[in-house]
Amino acid sequence: MPGKFITLEGGEGAGKTTCLKHIEKRIKEAGIDLCVTREPGGTRTGEKIREILLDRGNFDILDETELLLMFAARSQHLNELIKPALAADTWVLCDRFTDATYAYQGGGREIDVQRIAELEQWVQQGLKPDLTLLLDLPVEVGLERAGQRSTPDRFESENIAFMQRMRSSYLEIARREPDRVKVIDSSQPLESVLSQIDRILTEMLHSA
Ligand code: Z5A
């Protein structure tokens, strides 16, 4: 049986890094082989593309170039790492995936969603995560949390309207695909966020 593909999504300051470590621990404790990875990135080529995408100095990257680079990194990632891992019964836990493209490039940058769907079909050929945990919180709360970190990258430097559109796009995906995308209220204290995640993970681990 192929492994499960789990993705973690959310806006600024949602607590992805914190939650990812917790999820990794829970899955490994269940005795499951797990590969933890991220997008953009996850492969040597993908990490180079990530550097280009996040570098604030690259202020001249066109929106369409950004979109294509996201899918270029994803194609490499899927073929080099994700698909082989799933085929070998290894679970894959990925920090962001294609929902982020719909949210940031579709919502934030307002690129035609149909264009994103075409690239998704081309690159993924129907492959989607089995489970997506969407860490949701009001944009202002997230920015306040993220503000305590180091220099913002190219995406973290975007304005509040961009972030609101990005959040709405994520929530719209969750409304359309409630079986796959589970919304976690990450404005709650960390302990409550982790127990919301645990409930969903326990169900998945039992059904595996
Ligand atoms: N991107 C894109 O545009 N299109 C795509 O297709 C893909 C990505 C795949 C890099 O992603 C950028 O790529 C991303 C979108 C774009 N840009 N942004 N922004 P990334 O995932 O590497 O970057 P990130 O969003 O900055 O993720 P992060 O480092 O995981 O940050 P985080 O979600 O804010 O998590 P955190 O560091 O764990 O938490 C932030 C702070 O909040 C930290 O001090 C925590 O201690 C605190 N925290 C966490 N949870 C709580 C709770 N519950 N209460 C109180 N405080 C908390």
XYZ file of N, CA and C and ligand atoms in Angstrom:
681
model
N 0.845 -1.201 0.000
C 0.000 0.000 0.000
C 0.880 1.251 0.000
N 0.583 2.231 -0.853
C 1.446 3.401 -0.867
C 1.341 4.201 0.432
N 2.394 4.978 0.706
C 2.382 5.807 1.908
C 1.378 6.935 1.791
N 1.151 7.620 2.895
C 0.216 8.761 2.909
C 0.996 10.063 2.682
N 0.317 10.983 2.025
C 0.923 12.278 1.707
C 0.178 13.353 2.512
N 0.899 13.953 3.458
C 0.289 14.966 4.338
C 0.968 16.313 4.096
N 0.175 17.356 3.956
C 0.769 18.687 3.783
C 0.281 19.617 4.885
N 1.114 20.614 5.157
C 0.814 21.601 6.188
C 0.819 22.969 5.523
N -0.241 23.734 5.762
C -0.370 25.041 5.111
C -0.768 26.103 6.128
N -0.580 27.340 5.749
C -1.007 28.436 6.619
C -0.337 29.727 6.224
N -0.862 30.823 6.744
C -0.298 32.132 6.424
C 0.849 32.479 7.353
N 1.205 33.737 7.316
C 2.280 34.257 8.144
C 2.047 34.005 9.636
N 3.068 33.523 10.321
C 2.988 33.375 11.774
C 2.002 32.328 12.253
N 1.581 31.441 11.347
C 0.559 30.447 11.721
C 1.118 29.358 12.629
N 2.442 29.226 12.649
C 3.056 28.227 13.529
C 3.387 26.920 12.835
N 3.613 26.976 11.532
C 3.877 25.747 10.781
C 5.112 25.004 11.290
N 6.195 25.742 11.456
C 7.447 25.109 11.868
C 7.255 24.382 13.196
N 6.577 25.057 14.113
C 6.333 24.485 15.437
C 5.492 23.207 15.310
N 4.407 23.272 14.526
C 3.496 22.130 14.405
C 4.120 20.979 13.622
N 4.941 21.308 12.639
C 5.566 20.279 11.810
C 6.382 19.302 12.676
N 7.129 19.863 13.605
C 7.985 19.028 14.475
C 7.114 18.082 15.298
N 5.971 18.609 15.765
C 5.063 17.790 16.575
C 4.472 16.647 15.737
N 4.051 16.968 14.519
C 3.441 15.949 13.647
C 4.473 14.863 13.323
N 5.687 15.315 13.024
C 6.773 14.362 12.705
C 6.961 13.375 13.860
N 6.976 13.910 15.071
C 7.188 13.060 16.251
C 6.047 12.044 16.382
N 4.804 12.518 16.232
C 3.642 11.624 16.388
C 3.669 10.477 15.359
N 3.995 10.797 14.125
C 3.974 9.766 13.082
C 5.103 8.762 13.305
N 6.284 9.280 13.654
C 7.415 8.373 13.881
C 7.169 7.483 15.090
N 6.510 8.031 16.122
C 6.198 7.231 17.309
C 5.275 6.065 16.967
N 4.477 6.252 15.894
C 3.557 5.179 15.465
C 4.291 4.114 14.639
N 5.611 4.277 14.499
C 6.421 3.272 13.807
C 6.341 3.359 12.287
N 5.961 4.521 11.796
C 5.818 4.686 10.337
C 7.062 5.384 9.777
N 7.525 4.905 8.616
C 8.652 5.563 7.935
C 8.152 6.889 7.397
N 8.892 7.940 7.689
C 8.417 9.275 7.310
C 9.517 10.084 6.653
N 9.139 10.778 5.580
C 10.062 11.702 4.923
C 9.487 13.118 5.124
N 10.276 13.993 5.733
C 9.816 15.363 5.977
C 10.484 16.286 4.962
N 9.699 17.081 4.297
C 10.253 17.912 3.236
C 9.496 19.241 3.155
N 9.861 20.086 2.179
C 9.200 21.399 2.113
C 9.146 21.912 0.692
N 8.237 22.884 0.485
C 8.154 23.559 -0.818
C 8.118 25.065 -0.604
N 8.660 25.872 -1.520
C 9.515 25.351 -2.569
C 10.793 24.779 -1.965
N 11.301 23.705 -2.573
C 12.552 23.106 -2.084
C 12.470 21.602 -2.075
N 13.137 20.994 -1.103
C 13.062 19.544 -0.916
C 14.057 18.736 -1.736
N 14.608 19.331 -2.791
C 15.640 18.667 -3.595
C 16.759 19.689 -3.808
N 17.884 19.223 -4.338
C 19.001 20.156 -4.568
C 18.563 21.272 -5.517
N 17.911 20.876 -6.609
C 17.456 21.875 -7.582
C 16.365 22.765 -6.978
N 15.435 22.124 -6.277
C 14.330 22.870 -5.669
C 14.811 23.898 -4.661
N 15.838 23.554 -3.897
C 16.362 24.500 -2.898
C 17.024 25.700 -3.579
N 17.621 25.465 -4.763
C 18.215 26.593 -5.512
C 17.104 27.511 -6.006
N 16.007 26.903 -6.469
C 14.870 27.712 -6.931
C 14.286 28.492 -5.740
N 14.242 27.834 -4.573
C 13.734 28.508 -3.366
C 14.522 29.796 -3.064
N 15.851 29.659 -3.185
C 16.704 30.836 -2.914
C 16.312 32.000 -3.804
N 16.084 31.706 -5.080
C 15.694 32.771 -6.029
C 14.356 33.364 -5.597
N 13.423 32.497 -5.247
C 12.064 32.939 -4.943
C 11.963 33.777 -3.662
N 12.780 33.430 -2.662
C 12.650 34.121 -1.376
C 13.525 35.370 -1.258
N 14.535 35.471 -2.117
C 15.485 36.583 -2.024
C 14.803 37.932 -2.275
N 14.804 38.792 -1.260
C 14.154 40.107 -1.393
C 14.807 40.971 -2.463
N 16.083 40.642 -2.795
C 16.790 41.398 -3.827
C 16.174 41.165 -5.203
N 15.447 40.048 -5.355
C 14.841 39.733 -6.653
C 13.468 40.399 -6.791
N 13.476 41.729 -6.685
C 12.218 42.483 -6.717
C 11.610 42.515 -8.123
N 12.413 42.113 -9.142
C 11.928 42.217 -10.523
C 11.332 40.913 -11.053
N 11.192 39.893 -10.209
C 10.591 38.634 -10.686
C 9.127 38.896 -11.054
N 8.754 38.525 -12.263
C 7.370 38.706 -12.704
C 6.481 37.658 -12.019
N 5.196 37.995 -11.869
C 4.279 37.064 -11.196
C 4.237 35.706 -11.909
N 4.237 35.754 -13.236
C 4.171 34.478 -13.975
C 5.462 33.683 -13.840
N 6.576 34.383 -13.762
C 7.863 33.697 -13.550
C 7.825 32.998 -12.192
N 7.310 33.724 -11.197
C 7.212 33.162 -9.848
C 6.363 31.882 -9.867
N 5.235 31.955 -10.560
C 4.334 30.792 -10.641
C 5.038 29.600 -11.302
N 5.714 29.882 -12.408
C 6.388 28.796 -13.132
C 7.530 28.196 -12.309
N 8.222 29.053 -11.567
C 9.314 28.536 -10.723
C 8.763 27.631 -9.616
N 7.589 27.999 -9.070
C 6.974 27.151 -8.037
C 6.712 25.760 -8.613
N 6.167 25.718 -9.829
C 5.853 24.415 -10.418
C 7.104 23.703 -10.933
N 8.127 24.444 -11.309
C 9.382 23.800 -11.716
C 9.976 23.070 -10.513
N 10.012 23.761 -9.381
C 10.535 23.131 -8.159
C 9.664 21.935 -7.780
N 8.347 22.078 -7.955
C 7.404 21.000 -7.580
C 7.588 19.770 -8.461
N 7.814 19.983 -9.742
C 7.998 18.864 -10.655
C 9.226 18.038 -10.242
N 10.313 18.756 -9.951
C 11.539 18.095 -9.504
C 11.278 17.312 -8.204
N 10.582 17.979 -7.294
C 10.304 17.428 -5.969
C 9.452 16.155 -6.061
N 8.409 16.229 -6.881
C 7.508 15.085 -7.028
C 8.235 13.879 -7.607
N 9.001 14.138 -8.656
C 9.619 13.017 -9.368
C 10.854 12.469 -8.673
N 11.592 13.377 -8.026
C 12.833 12.923 -7.383
C 12.574 12.351 -5.992
N 11.607 12.924 -5.279
C 11.467 12.544 -3.873
C 10.073 12.042 -3.468
N 9.036 12.805 -3.757
C 7.718 12.474 -3.197
C 7.153 11.157 -3.754
N 7.111 11.045 -5.072
C 6.504 9.828 -5.648
C 7.295 8.566 -5.284
N 8.637 8.576 -5.397
C 9.375 7.372 -4.990
C 9.148 7.020 -3.518
N 9.073 8.022 -2.653
C 8.852 7.735 -1.225
C 7.495 7.078 -1.028
N 6.447 7.651 -1.610
C 5.102 7.086 -1.444
C 5.039 5.661 -1.991
N 5.715 5.449 -3.110
C 5.702 4.111 -3.721
C 6.405 3.082 -2.829
N 7.338 3.571 -1.990
C 8.072 2.656 -1.096
C 7.414 2.583 0.284
N 6.111 2.940 0.366
C 5.338 2.872 1.616
C 5.778 3.887 2.659
N 6.579 4.844 2.272
C 7.006 5.868 3.221
C 5.985 7.008 3.185
N 5.625 7.512 4.372
C 4.727 8.667 4.412
C 5.543 9.927 4.118
N 4.888 10.895 3.528
C 5.567 12.164 3.225
C 4.834 13.295 3.937
N 5.606 14.066 4.713
C 5.053 15.237 5.395
C 5.699 16.464 4.763
N 4.899 17.253 4.075
C 5.471 18.367 3.304
C 4.979 19.717 3.825
N 5.940 20.591 4.135
C 5.663 21.949 4.583
C 5.308 22.780 3.339
N 4.030 22.977 3.109
C 3.440 23.658 1.940
C 3.493 22.786 0.686
N 2.461 22.998 -0.152
C 2.391 22.320 -1.454
C 1.500 23.186 -2.346
N 0.755 22.564 -3.257
C 0.049 23.340 -4.289
C -1.048 24.274 -3.746
N -1.626 23.949 -2.582
C -2.615 24.889 -2.016
C -1.971 26.254 -1.792
N -0.669 26.248 -1.462
C 0.035 27.524 -1.266
C 0.101 28.313 -2.578
N 0.180 27.599 -3.694
C 0.221 28.300 -4.981
C -1.128 28.971 -5.256
N -2.211 28.237 -4.976
C -3.542 28.847 -5.154
C -3.702 30.051 -4.214
N -3.166 29.923 -2.985
C -3.348 30.999 -2.012
C -2.450 32.216 -2.294
N -1.160 31.967 -2.546
C -0.217 33.095 -2.710
C -0.219 33.649 -4.135
N -0.086 32.742 -5.131
C -0.023 33.248 -6.509
C -1.448 33.531 -7.032
N -2.414 32.658 -6.694
C -3.789 32.876 -7.136
C -4.456 33.994 -6.343
N -4.525 33.827 -5.014
C -5.154 34.838 -4.161
C -4.304 36.102 -4.066
N -3.107 35.945 -3.511
C -2.235 37.099 -3.276
C -1.906 37.875 -4.537
N -1.359 37.191 -5.531
C -0.923 37.897 -6.758
C -2.048 38.036 -7.787
N -3.173 37.404 -7.519
C -4.357 37.475 -8.393
C -4.106 36.920 -9.804
N -3.314 35.862 -9.882
C -3.123 35.161 -11.160
C -4.364 34.291 -11.411
N -4.782 34.217 -12.666
C -5.943 33.425 -13.045
C -5.824 31.978 -12.509
N -6.812 31.585 -11.736
C -6.779 30.282 -11.087
C -6.793 29.142 -12.119
N -7.423 29.383 -13.247
C -7.482 28.371 -14.301
C -6.075 28.022 -14.799
N -5.237 29.073 -14.869
C -3.855 28.864 -15.318
C -3.105 27.973 -14.318
N -3.351 28.213 -13.037
C -2.702 27.391 -11.995
C -3.195 25.949 -12.103
N -4.509 25.811 -12.334
C -5.091 24.457 -12.440
C -4.472 23.695 -13.616
N -4.197 24.411 -14.704
C -3.585 23.740 -15.868
C -2.186 23.230 -15.522
N -1.422 24.072 -14.823
C -0.066 23.652 -14.434
C -0.133 22.494 -13.440
N -1.091 22.581 -12.530
C -1.258 21.499 -11.542
C -1.518 20.177 -12.260
N -2.409 20.213 -13.235
C -2.750 18.986 -13.959
C -1.524 18.444 -14.705
N -0.776 19.358 -15.323
C 0.392 18.961 -16.100
C 1.453 18.316 -15.201
N 1.749 18.996 -14.084
C 2.849 18.552 -13.221
C 2.443 17.384 -12.310
N 1.215 17.405 -11.810
C 0.833 16.418 -10.798
C -0.003 15.257 -11.343
N -0.603 15.472 -12.474
C -1.439 14.425 -13.098
C -2.367 13.759 -12.091
N -3.036 14.594 -11.325
C -4.062 14.091 -10.410
C -3.565 13.780 -9.013
N -2.233 13.784 -8.812
C -1.731 13.486 -7.461
C -2.031 14.652 -6.514
N -2.687 14.329 -5.391
C -3.013 15.343 -4.385
C -2.677 14.796 -3.009
N -2.514 15.663 -2.031
C -2.272 15.144 -0.679
C -3.476 14.336 -0.184
N -3.215 13.369 0.714
C -4.314 12.632 1.349
C -4.936 13.495 2.439
N -4.092 14.283 3.075
C -4.563 15.142 4.173
C -3.790 16.457 4.145
N -4.520 17.552 4.300
C -3.877 18.864 4.407
C -4.366 19.531 5.682
N -3.415 19.938 6.519
C -3.773 20.655 7.744
C -3.550 22.136 7.469
N -4.628 22.895 7.546
C -4.535 24.338 7.274
C -4.574 25.090 8.601
N -3.438 25.687 8.947
C -3.361 26.462 10.189
C -3.888 27.853 9.890
N -5.061 28.146 10.413
C -5.714 29.403 10.063
C -5.762 30.356 11.258
N -5.450 31.617 10.972
C -5.589 32.643 12.011
C -5.724 34.005 11.343
N -6.319 35.005 12.043
C -6.439 36.327 11.440
C -5.066 36.879 11.047
N -5.037 37.552 9.903
C -3.770 38.055 9.363
C -3.000 38.910 10.381
N -3.727 39.780 11.098
C -3.046 40.698 12.035
C -2.345 39.915 13.153
N -3.008 38.858 13.633
C -2.410 38.059 14.721
C -1.141 37.363 14.209
N -1.228 36.837 12.982
C -0.079 36.144 12.394
C 1.095 37.089 12.191
N 0.786 38.302 11.721
C 1.872 39.259 11.463
C 2.552 39.667 12.763
N 1.755 39.778 13.806
C 2.327 40.146 15.099
C 3.302 39.063 15.587
N 2.873 37.801 15.412
C 3.767 36.691 15.819
C 5.018 36.648 14.955
N 4.827 36.775 13.653
C 5.955 36.661 12.729
C 6.908 37.839 12.881
N 6.383 38.955 13.348
C 7.188 40.175 13.489
C 8.360 39.997 14.427
N 8.249 38.966 15.297
C 9.333 38.778 16.264
C 10.503 38.022 15.652
N 10.392 37.697 14.344
C 11.472 36.942 13.697
C 12.435 37.861 12.958
N 13.400 37.225 12.238
C 14.438 37.982 11.540
C 13.893 38.725 10.307
N 14.770 39.190 9.449
C 14.400 39.980 8.272
C 13.369 39.262 7.394
N 12.280 39.928 7.014
C 11.273 39.264 6.187
C 11.782 38.940 4.789
N 11.310 37.775 4.216
C 11.696 37.431 2.845
C 10.739 38.104 1.858
N 10.845 37.728 0.565
C 10.059 38.385 -0.495
C 8.547 38.272 -0.264
N 8.093 37.149 0.318
C 6.655 36.959 0.541
C 6.222 37.620 1.846
N 7.092 37.520 2.854
C 6.745 38.103 4.150
C 6.675 39.625 4.076
N 7.251 40.202 2.989
C 7.243 41.665 2.848
C 5.959 42.172 2.181
N 5.060 41.264 1.799
C 3.823 41.691 1.125
C 2.881 42.425 2.083
N 1.927 43.205 1.492
C 1.047 44.001 2.344
C -0.141 43.203 2.891
N -0.913 43.865 3.776
C -2.019 43.177 4.457
C -3.089 42.720 3.470
N -3.380 43.516 2.431
C -4.422 43.131 1.463
C -4.026 41.815 0.772
N -2.740 41.692 0.437
C -2.218 40.450 -0.165
C -2.492 39.267 0.784
N -2.153 39.488 2.051
C -2.300 38.407 3.051
C -3.775 38.036 3.249
N -4.663 39.049 3.198
C -6.107 38.757 3.365
C -6.590 37.909 2.196
N -6.158 38.259 0.985
C -6.579 37.480 -0.191
C -6.044 36.044 -0.104
N -4.802 35.945 0.374
C -4.182 34.624 0.520
C -4.989 33.787 1.522
N -5.354 34.379 2.650
C -6.123 33.631 3.663
C -7.489 33.211 3.104
N -8.163 34.138 2.402
C -9.485 33.802 1.839
C -9.369 32.644 0.853
N -8.300 32.631 0.049
C -8.138 31.544 -0.926
C -7.967 30.207 -0.215
N -7.159 30.201 0.836
C -6.978 28.961 1.597
C -8.323 28.473 2.132
N -9.098 29.397 2.723
C -10.369 28.982 3.336
C -11.359 28.510 2.276
N -11.268 29.096 1.096
C -12.136 28.680 -0.005
C -11.805 27.229 -0.419
N -10.519 26.910 -0.484
C -10.118 25.526 -0.823
C -10.680 24.570 0.246
N -10.571 24.981 1.509
C -11.055 24.113 2.599
C -12.566 23.919 2.494
N -13.295 24.969 2.083
C -14.753 24.824 1.918
C -15.073 23.858 0.781
N -14.266 23.917 -0.286
C -14.525 23.052 -1.449
C -14.118 21.605 -1.218
N -13.058 21.401 -0.397
C -12.526 20.040 -0.207
C -12.437 19.686 1.286
N -13.598 19.631 1.946
C -13.572 19.414 3.406
C -13.014 18.058 3.835
N -13.080 17.060 2.955
C -12.551 15.747 3.353
C -11.028 15.749 3.407
N -10.429 16.514 2.501
C -8.954 16.552 2.463
C -8.380 17.638 3.373
N -8.989 18.817 3.349
C -8.390 19.965 4.039
C -9.080 20.201 5.391
N -8.321 20.071 6.461
C -8.871 20.265 7.803
C -8.348 21.597 8.356
N -9.277 22.443 8.740
C -8.886 23.773 9.233
C -8.628 23.711 10.738
N -7.447 24.187 11.121
C -7.056 24.219 12.535
C -7.068 25.680 12.972
N -7.750 25.967 14.071
C -7.776 27.347 14.563
C -6.459 27.620 15.287
N -5.524 28.243 14.563
C -4.193 28.423 15.156
C -4.055 29.764 15.878
N -5.192 30.452 16.087
C -5.118 31.653 16.933
C -5.148 31.224 18.403
N -5.483 29.945 18.638
C -5.541 29.406 20.007
C -4.125 29.193 20.559
N -4.002 29.045 21.889
C -2.678 28.730 22.455
C -2.135 27.433 21.850
N -0.809 27.332 21.797
C -0.154 26.202 21.130
C -0.704 24.838 21.570
N -0.929 24.714 22.875
C -1.416 23.426 23.413
C -2.727 23.006 22.725
N -3.626 23.970 22.547
C -4.919 23.663 21.908
C -4.726 23.362 20.420
N -3.817 24.087 19.765
C -3.540 23.842 18.342
C -3.038 22.403 18.174
N -2.110 22.007 19.040
C -1.539 20.665 18.912
C -2.571 19.587 19.208
N -3.508 19.872 20.127
C -4.500 18.817 20.388
C -5.516 18.737 19.254
N -5.816 19.851 18.562
C -6.677 19.774 17.364
C -5.992 18.890 16.315
N -4.677 19.091 16.153
C -3.918 18.306 15.164
C -3.906 16.828 15.562
N -3.702 16.570 16.854
C -3.629 15.179 17.327
C -4.908 14.412 17.028
N -6.059 15.083 17.210
C -7.340 14.395 16.957
C -7.415 13.911 15.511
N -6.992 14.775 14.596
C -7.068 14.429 13.165
C -6.040 13.351 12.814
N -4.849 13.506 13.379
C -3.789 12.525 13.089
C -4.144 11.144 13.620
N -4.721 11.099 14.822
C -5.076 9.819 15.430
C -6.030 9.063 14.518
N -7.005 9.808 13.985
C -7.970 9.182 13.065
C -7.250 8.597 11.855
N -6.297 9.370 11.307
C -5.599 8.907 10.112
C -4.714 7.695 10.434
N -4.047 7.746 11.578
C -3.153 6.640 11.943
C -3.949 5.359 12.170
N -5.162 5.498 12.713
C -6.000 4.311 12.934
C -6.501 3.715 11.634
N -6.723 4.586 10.659
C -7.276 4.070 9.399
C -6.176 3.576 8.447
N -4.904 3.776 8.856
C -3.801 3.411 7.946
C -3.543 1.914 7.946
N 5.057 29.957 -1.381
C 4.292 30.415 -2.434
O 4.122 31.618 -2.612
N 3.734 29.510 -3.309
C 3.909 28.177 -3.168
O 3.398 27.407 -3.995
C 4.708 27.708 -2.067
C 5.254 28.626 -1.184
C 4.922 26.238 -1.899
C 8.189 30.157 2.001
O 7.415 29.340 2.792
C 7.322 31.065 1.185
O 6.969 30.456 -0.072
C 6.016 31.361 1.854
C 4.946 31.206 0.783
C 5.693 30.939 -0.473
N 6.104 32.675 2.312
N 5.621 33.196 3.272
N 5.294 33.854 4.092
P 7.793 28.938 4.294
O 6.732 27.974 4.692
O 9.186 28.475 4.363
O 7.725 30.292 5.139
P 6.838 30.759 6.340
O 5.420 30.942 5.998
O 7.503 31.971 6.817
O 6.812 29.522 7.380
P 7.316 29.264 8.839
O 8.751 29.574 9.030
O 6.904 27.875 9.145
O 6.535 30.260 9.728
P 5.307 30.138 10.667
O 4.156 29.417 10.140
O 5.041 31.544 10.991
O 5.755 29.241 11.909
P 6.558 29.398 13.244
O 7.925 30.011 13.008
O 6.433 28.111 13.874
O 5.675 30.439 14.170
C 5.839 31.838 14.170
C 5.930 32.385 15.618
O 4.689 32.179 16.294
C 7.000 31.684 16.454
O 7.605 32.662 17.264
C 6.196 30.704 17.311
O 6.815 30.432 18.557
C 4.899 31.461 17.509
N 3.723 30.580 17.663
C 3.453 29.454 16.956
N 2.263 28.935 17.345
C 1.789 29.750 18.312
C 0.584 29.746 19.107
N -0.358 28.831 18.948
N 0.407 30.759 19.971
C 1.340 31.726 20.114
N 2.491 31.788 19.407
C 2.714 30.812 18.523
